Short mmCIF file of C-alpha atoms in Angstrom, two decimals:
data_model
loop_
_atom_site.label_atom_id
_atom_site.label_comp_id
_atom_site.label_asym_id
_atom_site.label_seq_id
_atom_site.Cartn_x
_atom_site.Cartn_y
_atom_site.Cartn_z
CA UNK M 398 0.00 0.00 0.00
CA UNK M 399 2.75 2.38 0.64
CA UNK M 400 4.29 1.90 -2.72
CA UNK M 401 1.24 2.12 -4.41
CA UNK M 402 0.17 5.08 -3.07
CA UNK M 403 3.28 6.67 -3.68
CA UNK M 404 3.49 6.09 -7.14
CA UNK M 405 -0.04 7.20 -7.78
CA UNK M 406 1.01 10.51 -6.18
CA UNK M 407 3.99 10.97 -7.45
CA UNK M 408 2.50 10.36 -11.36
CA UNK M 409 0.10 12.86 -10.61
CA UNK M 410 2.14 15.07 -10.18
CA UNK M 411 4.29 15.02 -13.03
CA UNK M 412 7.18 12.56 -12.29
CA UNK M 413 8.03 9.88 -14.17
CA UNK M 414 7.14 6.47 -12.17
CA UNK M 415 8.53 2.76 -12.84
CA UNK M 416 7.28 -0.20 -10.40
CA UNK M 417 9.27 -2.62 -9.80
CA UNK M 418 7.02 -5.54 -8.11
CA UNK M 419 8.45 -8.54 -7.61
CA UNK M 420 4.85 -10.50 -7.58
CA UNK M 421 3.11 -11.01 -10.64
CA UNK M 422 0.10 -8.64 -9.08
CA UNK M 423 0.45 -5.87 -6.85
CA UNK M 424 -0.59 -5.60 -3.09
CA UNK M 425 2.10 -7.35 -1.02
CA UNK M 426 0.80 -8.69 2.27
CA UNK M 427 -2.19 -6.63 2.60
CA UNK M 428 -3.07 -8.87 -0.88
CA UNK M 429 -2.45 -12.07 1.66
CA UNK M 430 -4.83 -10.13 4.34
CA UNK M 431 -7.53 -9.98 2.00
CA UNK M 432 -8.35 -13.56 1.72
CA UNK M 433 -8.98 -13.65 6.06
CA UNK M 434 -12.90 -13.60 6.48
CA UNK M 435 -14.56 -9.90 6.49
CA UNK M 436 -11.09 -8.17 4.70
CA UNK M 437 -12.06 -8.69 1.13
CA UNK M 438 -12.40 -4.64 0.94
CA UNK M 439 -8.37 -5.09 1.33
CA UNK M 440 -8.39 -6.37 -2.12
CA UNK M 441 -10.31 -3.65 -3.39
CA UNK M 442 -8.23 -0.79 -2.14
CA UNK M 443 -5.09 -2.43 -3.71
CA UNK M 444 -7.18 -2.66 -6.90
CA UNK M 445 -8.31 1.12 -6.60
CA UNK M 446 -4.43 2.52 -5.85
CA UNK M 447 -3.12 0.52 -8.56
CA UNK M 448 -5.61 1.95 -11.34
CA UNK M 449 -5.06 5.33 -9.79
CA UNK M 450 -1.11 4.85 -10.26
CA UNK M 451 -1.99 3.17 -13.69
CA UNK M 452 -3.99 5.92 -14.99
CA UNK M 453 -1.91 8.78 -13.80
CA UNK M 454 0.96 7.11 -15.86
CA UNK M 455 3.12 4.93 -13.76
CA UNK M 456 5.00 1.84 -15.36
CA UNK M 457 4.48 -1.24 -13.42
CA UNK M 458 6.71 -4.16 -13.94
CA UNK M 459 5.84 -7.13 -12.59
CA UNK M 460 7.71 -10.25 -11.89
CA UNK M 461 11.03 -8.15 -11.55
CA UNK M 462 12.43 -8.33 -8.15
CA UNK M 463 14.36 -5.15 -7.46
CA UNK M 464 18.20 -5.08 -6.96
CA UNK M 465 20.73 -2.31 -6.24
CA UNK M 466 22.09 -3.22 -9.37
CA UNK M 467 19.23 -2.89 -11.12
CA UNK M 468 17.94 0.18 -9.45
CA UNK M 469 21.13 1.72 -9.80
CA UNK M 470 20.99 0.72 -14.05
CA UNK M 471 17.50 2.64 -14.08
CA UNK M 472 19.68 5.79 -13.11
CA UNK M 473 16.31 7.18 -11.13
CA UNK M 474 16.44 10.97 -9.41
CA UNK M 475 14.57 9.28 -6.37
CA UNK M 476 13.95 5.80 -5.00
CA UNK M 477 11.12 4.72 -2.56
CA UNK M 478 11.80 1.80 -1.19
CA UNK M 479 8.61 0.23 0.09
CA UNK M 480 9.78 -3.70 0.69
CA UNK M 481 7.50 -4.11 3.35
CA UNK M 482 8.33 -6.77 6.63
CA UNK M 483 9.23 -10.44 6.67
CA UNK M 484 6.80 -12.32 8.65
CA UNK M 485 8.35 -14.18 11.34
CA UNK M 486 7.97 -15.72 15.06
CA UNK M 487 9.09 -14.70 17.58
CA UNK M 488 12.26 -15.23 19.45
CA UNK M 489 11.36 -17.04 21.91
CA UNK M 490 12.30 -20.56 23.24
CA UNK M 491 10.75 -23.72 21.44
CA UNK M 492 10.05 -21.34 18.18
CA UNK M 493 11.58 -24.14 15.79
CA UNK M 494 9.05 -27.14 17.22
CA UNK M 495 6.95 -28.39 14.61
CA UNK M 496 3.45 -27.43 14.60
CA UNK M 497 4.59 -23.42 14.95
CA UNK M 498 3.37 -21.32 12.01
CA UNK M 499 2.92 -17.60 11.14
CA UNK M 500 -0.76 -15.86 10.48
CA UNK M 501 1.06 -15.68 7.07
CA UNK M 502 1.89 -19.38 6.90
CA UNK M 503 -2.19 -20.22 7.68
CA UNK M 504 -3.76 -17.68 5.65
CA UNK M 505 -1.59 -18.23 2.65
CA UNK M 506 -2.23 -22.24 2.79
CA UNK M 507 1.26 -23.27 3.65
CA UNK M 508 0.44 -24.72 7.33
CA UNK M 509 -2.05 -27.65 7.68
CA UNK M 510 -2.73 -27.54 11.71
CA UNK M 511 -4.87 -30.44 13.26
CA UNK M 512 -8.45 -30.05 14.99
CA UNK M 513 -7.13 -28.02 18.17
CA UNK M 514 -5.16 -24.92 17.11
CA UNK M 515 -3.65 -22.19 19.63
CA UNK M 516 -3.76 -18.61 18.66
CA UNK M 517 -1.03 -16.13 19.75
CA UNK M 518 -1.76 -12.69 20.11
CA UNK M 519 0.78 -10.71 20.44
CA UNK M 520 -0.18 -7.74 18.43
CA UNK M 521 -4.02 -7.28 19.87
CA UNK M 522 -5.09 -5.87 15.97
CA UNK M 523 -6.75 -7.62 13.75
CA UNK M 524 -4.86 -10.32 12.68
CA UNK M 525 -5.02 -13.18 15.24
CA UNK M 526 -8.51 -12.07 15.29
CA UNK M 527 -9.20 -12.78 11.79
CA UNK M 528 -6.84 -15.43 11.64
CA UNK M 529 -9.04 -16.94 14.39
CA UNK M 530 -12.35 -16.94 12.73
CA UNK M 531 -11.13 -18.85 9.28
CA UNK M 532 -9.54 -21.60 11.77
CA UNK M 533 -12.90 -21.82 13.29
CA UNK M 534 -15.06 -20.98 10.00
CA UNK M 535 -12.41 -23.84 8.29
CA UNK M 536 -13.67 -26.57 11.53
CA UNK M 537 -10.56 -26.11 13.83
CA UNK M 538 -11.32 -25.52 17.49
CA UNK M 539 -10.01 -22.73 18.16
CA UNK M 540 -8.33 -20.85 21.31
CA UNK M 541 -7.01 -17.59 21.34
CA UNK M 542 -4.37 -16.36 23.96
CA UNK M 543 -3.09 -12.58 25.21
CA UNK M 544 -0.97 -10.28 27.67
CA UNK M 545 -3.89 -8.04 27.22
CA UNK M 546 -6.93 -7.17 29.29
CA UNK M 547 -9.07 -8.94 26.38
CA UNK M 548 -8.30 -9.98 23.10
CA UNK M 549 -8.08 -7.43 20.12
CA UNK M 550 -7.51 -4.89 22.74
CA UNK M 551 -5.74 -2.28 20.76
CA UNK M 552 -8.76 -1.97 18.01
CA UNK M 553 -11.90 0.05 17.60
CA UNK M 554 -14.49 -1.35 19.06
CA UNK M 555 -17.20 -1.73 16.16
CA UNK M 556 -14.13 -4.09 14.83
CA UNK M 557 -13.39 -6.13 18.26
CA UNK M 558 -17.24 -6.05 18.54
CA UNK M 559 -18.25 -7.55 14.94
CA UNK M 560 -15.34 -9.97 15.42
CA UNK M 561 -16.53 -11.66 19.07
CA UNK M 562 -20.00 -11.72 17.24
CA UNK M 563 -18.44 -13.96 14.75
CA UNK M 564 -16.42 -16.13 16.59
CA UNK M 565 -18.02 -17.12 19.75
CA UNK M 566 -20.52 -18.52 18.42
CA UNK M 567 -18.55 -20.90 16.35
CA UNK M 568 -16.92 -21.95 20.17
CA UNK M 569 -13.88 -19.66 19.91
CA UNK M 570 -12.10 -19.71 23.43
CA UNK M 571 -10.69 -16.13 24.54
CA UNK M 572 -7.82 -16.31 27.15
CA UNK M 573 -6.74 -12.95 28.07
CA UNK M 574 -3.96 -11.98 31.19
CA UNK M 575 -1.09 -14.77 29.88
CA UNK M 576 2.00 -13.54 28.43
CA UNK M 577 3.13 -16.44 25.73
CA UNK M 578 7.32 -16.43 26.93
CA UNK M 579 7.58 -19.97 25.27
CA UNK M 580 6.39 -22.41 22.66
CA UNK M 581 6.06 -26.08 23.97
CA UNK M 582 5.30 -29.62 22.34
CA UNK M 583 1.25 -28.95 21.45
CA UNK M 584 1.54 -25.05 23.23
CA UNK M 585 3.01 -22.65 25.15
CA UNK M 586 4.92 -21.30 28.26
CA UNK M 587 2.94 -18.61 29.87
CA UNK M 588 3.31 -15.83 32.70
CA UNK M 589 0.35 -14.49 33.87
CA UNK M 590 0.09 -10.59 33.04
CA UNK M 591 -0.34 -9.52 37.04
CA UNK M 592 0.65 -12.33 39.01
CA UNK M 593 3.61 -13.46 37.27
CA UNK M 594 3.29 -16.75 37.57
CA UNK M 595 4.27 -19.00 35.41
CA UNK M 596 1.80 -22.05 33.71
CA UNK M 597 1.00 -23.43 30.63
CA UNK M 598 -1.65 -24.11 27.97
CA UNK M 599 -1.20 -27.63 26.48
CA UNK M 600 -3.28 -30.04 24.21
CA UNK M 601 -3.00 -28.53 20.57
CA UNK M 602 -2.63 -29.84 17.42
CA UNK M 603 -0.85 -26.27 16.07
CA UNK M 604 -0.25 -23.17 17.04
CA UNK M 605 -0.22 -19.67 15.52
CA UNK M 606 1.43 -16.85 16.28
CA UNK M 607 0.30 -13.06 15.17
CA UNK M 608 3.17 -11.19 15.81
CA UNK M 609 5.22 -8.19 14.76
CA UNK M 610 6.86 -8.77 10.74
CA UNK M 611 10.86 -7.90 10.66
CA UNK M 612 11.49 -5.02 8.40
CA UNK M 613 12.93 -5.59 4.78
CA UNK M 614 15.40 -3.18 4.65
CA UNK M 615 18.23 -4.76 2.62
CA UNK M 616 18.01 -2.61 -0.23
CA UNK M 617 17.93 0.55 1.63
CA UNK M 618 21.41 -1.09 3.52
CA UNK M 619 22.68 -1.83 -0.20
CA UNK M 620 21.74 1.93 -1.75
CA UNK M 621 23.42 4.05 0.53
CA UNK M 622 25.79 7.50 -0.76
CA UNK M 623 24.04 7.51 -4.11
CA UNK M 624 23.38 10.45 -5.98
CA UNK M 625 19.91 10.08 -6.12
CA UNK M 626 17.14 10.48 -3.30
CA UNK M 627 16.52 7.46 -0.92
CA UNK M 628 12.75 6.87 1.02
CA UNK M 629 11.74 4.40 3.07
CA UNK M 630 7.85 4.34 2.80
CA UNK M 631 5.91 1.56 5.36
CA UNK M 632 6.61 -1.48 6.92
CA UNK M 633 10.01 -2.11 5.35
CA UNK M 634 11.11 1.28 7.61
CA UNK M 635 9.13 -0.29 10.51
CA UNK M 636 6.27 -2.42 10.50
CA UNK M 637 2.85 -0.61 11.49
CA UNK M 638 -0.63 -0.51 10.26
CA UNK M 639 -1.71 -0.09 6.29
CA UNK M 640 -3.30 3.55 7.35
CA UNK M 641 0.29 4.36 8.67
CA UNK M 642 2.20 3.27 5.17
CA UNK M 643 -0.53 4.90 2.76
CA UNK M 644 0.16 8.22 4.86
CA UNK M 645 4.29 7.56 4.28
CA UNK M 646 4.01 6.92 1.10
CA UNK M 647 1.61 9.79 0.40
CA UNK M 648 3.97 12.48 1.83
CA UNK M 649 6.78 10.82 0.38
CA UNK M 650 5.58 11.49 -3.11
CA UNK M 651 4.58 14.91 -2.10
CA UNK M 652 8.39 15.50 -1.12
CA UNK M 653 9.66 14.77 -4.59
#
């Protein structure tokens, strides 16, 4: 979203734009986040930022994973990087135990987890939230643990709301107060939020973990001292929310 949005500013406004997208369709993760129950409208924003970009005159390339060789061929006046974030788990004992899997790994079909499946929170957004509901909408029985007061604790609550309508009645289990410090054979090491004390919640066939990506900033390490202009635009300068890297990218493109 953060490239996209920068290139359909920066066309407007005169410059000459080239996308370089290494997927053979635009959209990065938030492309992946549209196929979690109630997000389709994720697909249709990428959709409406790339025909804005399109029709204001930006070249996309797809299939054509950028390099600093190949950035530096193009000869640009200004690069925006916007890589985006890696997902990945945590570091945190027991992470390499089979049966551990990313919201990425579930929603984008690479993790088959058995009937019971264990939810980390450890974002309190949407995405163990929604990750949740097509476990439980898919047949799994699903638990979902935070440090939090209550699960999804850091969203609005006509979100949190529509979400707990969804889910408990398909048997969701909500198990706020426990810090995850550990992944175990079938679930985790916990400390309780207050207390401190330490337990455990044991019995499932997978787990998955919503947690914080790692930011993709190799290229930005690789393009340093060059004569033209260097952004970082979203989650590949840190990873945040999608309203967060439109707004980067936006003033970026405005900066040009």
């Amino acid at each position: 979203p953060a490239g996209l949005e920068a290139a359909g500013v920066a066309a407007a406004r005169g410059h000459q734009v080239t996308v370089l997208e290494r997927d053979d369709q635009p959209g990065g993760r938030l492309r992946l986040a549209a196929r979690a129950p109630g997000r389709q409208a994720w697909q249709e924003l990428i959709d409406h930022k790339t025909a804005v970009a399109e029709a204001s005159g930006a070249l996309f390339r797809f299939s054509t994973a950028a390099t600093a060789e190949g950035v530096l061929a193009m000869e640009p006046d200004a690069v925006v990087l916007a890589t985006g974030a890696r997902p990945v788990l945590p570091a945190l004992p027991g992470g390499d135990l089979p049966g551990v899997a990313t919201v990425d790994d579930w929603l984008g079909g690479r993790f088959k987890p058995g009937r019971r499946v264990l939810v980390v929170d450890l974002l309190d957004r949407q995405p163990a939230l929604t990750a949740a509901l097509s476990l439980a909408q898919a047949g799994h029985e699903v638990t979902v643990v935070t440090a939090a007061a209550f699960v999804g604790a850091k969203l609005e609550p006509q979100t949190y709301v529509y979400l707990y309508q969804m889910l408990l009645p398909l048997g969701a289990v909500f198990v706020p107060h426990l810090q995850t410090i550990g992944f175990l054979p079938g679930g985790v090491a916990t400390r309780h939020s207050f207390t401190r004390a330490a337990g455990s919640l044991l019995g499932f066939d997978g787990v998955v973990v919503a947690a914080p990506g790692q930011a993709e900033d190799s290229l930005f390490d690789a393009m340093q001292d060059q004569a033209f202009t260097l952004h970082q635009a979203g989650d590949c300068y840190t990873p945040r929310d999608v309203e967060a890297a439109i707004l980067e990218g936006h003033s970026i493109a405005r900066s040009l």
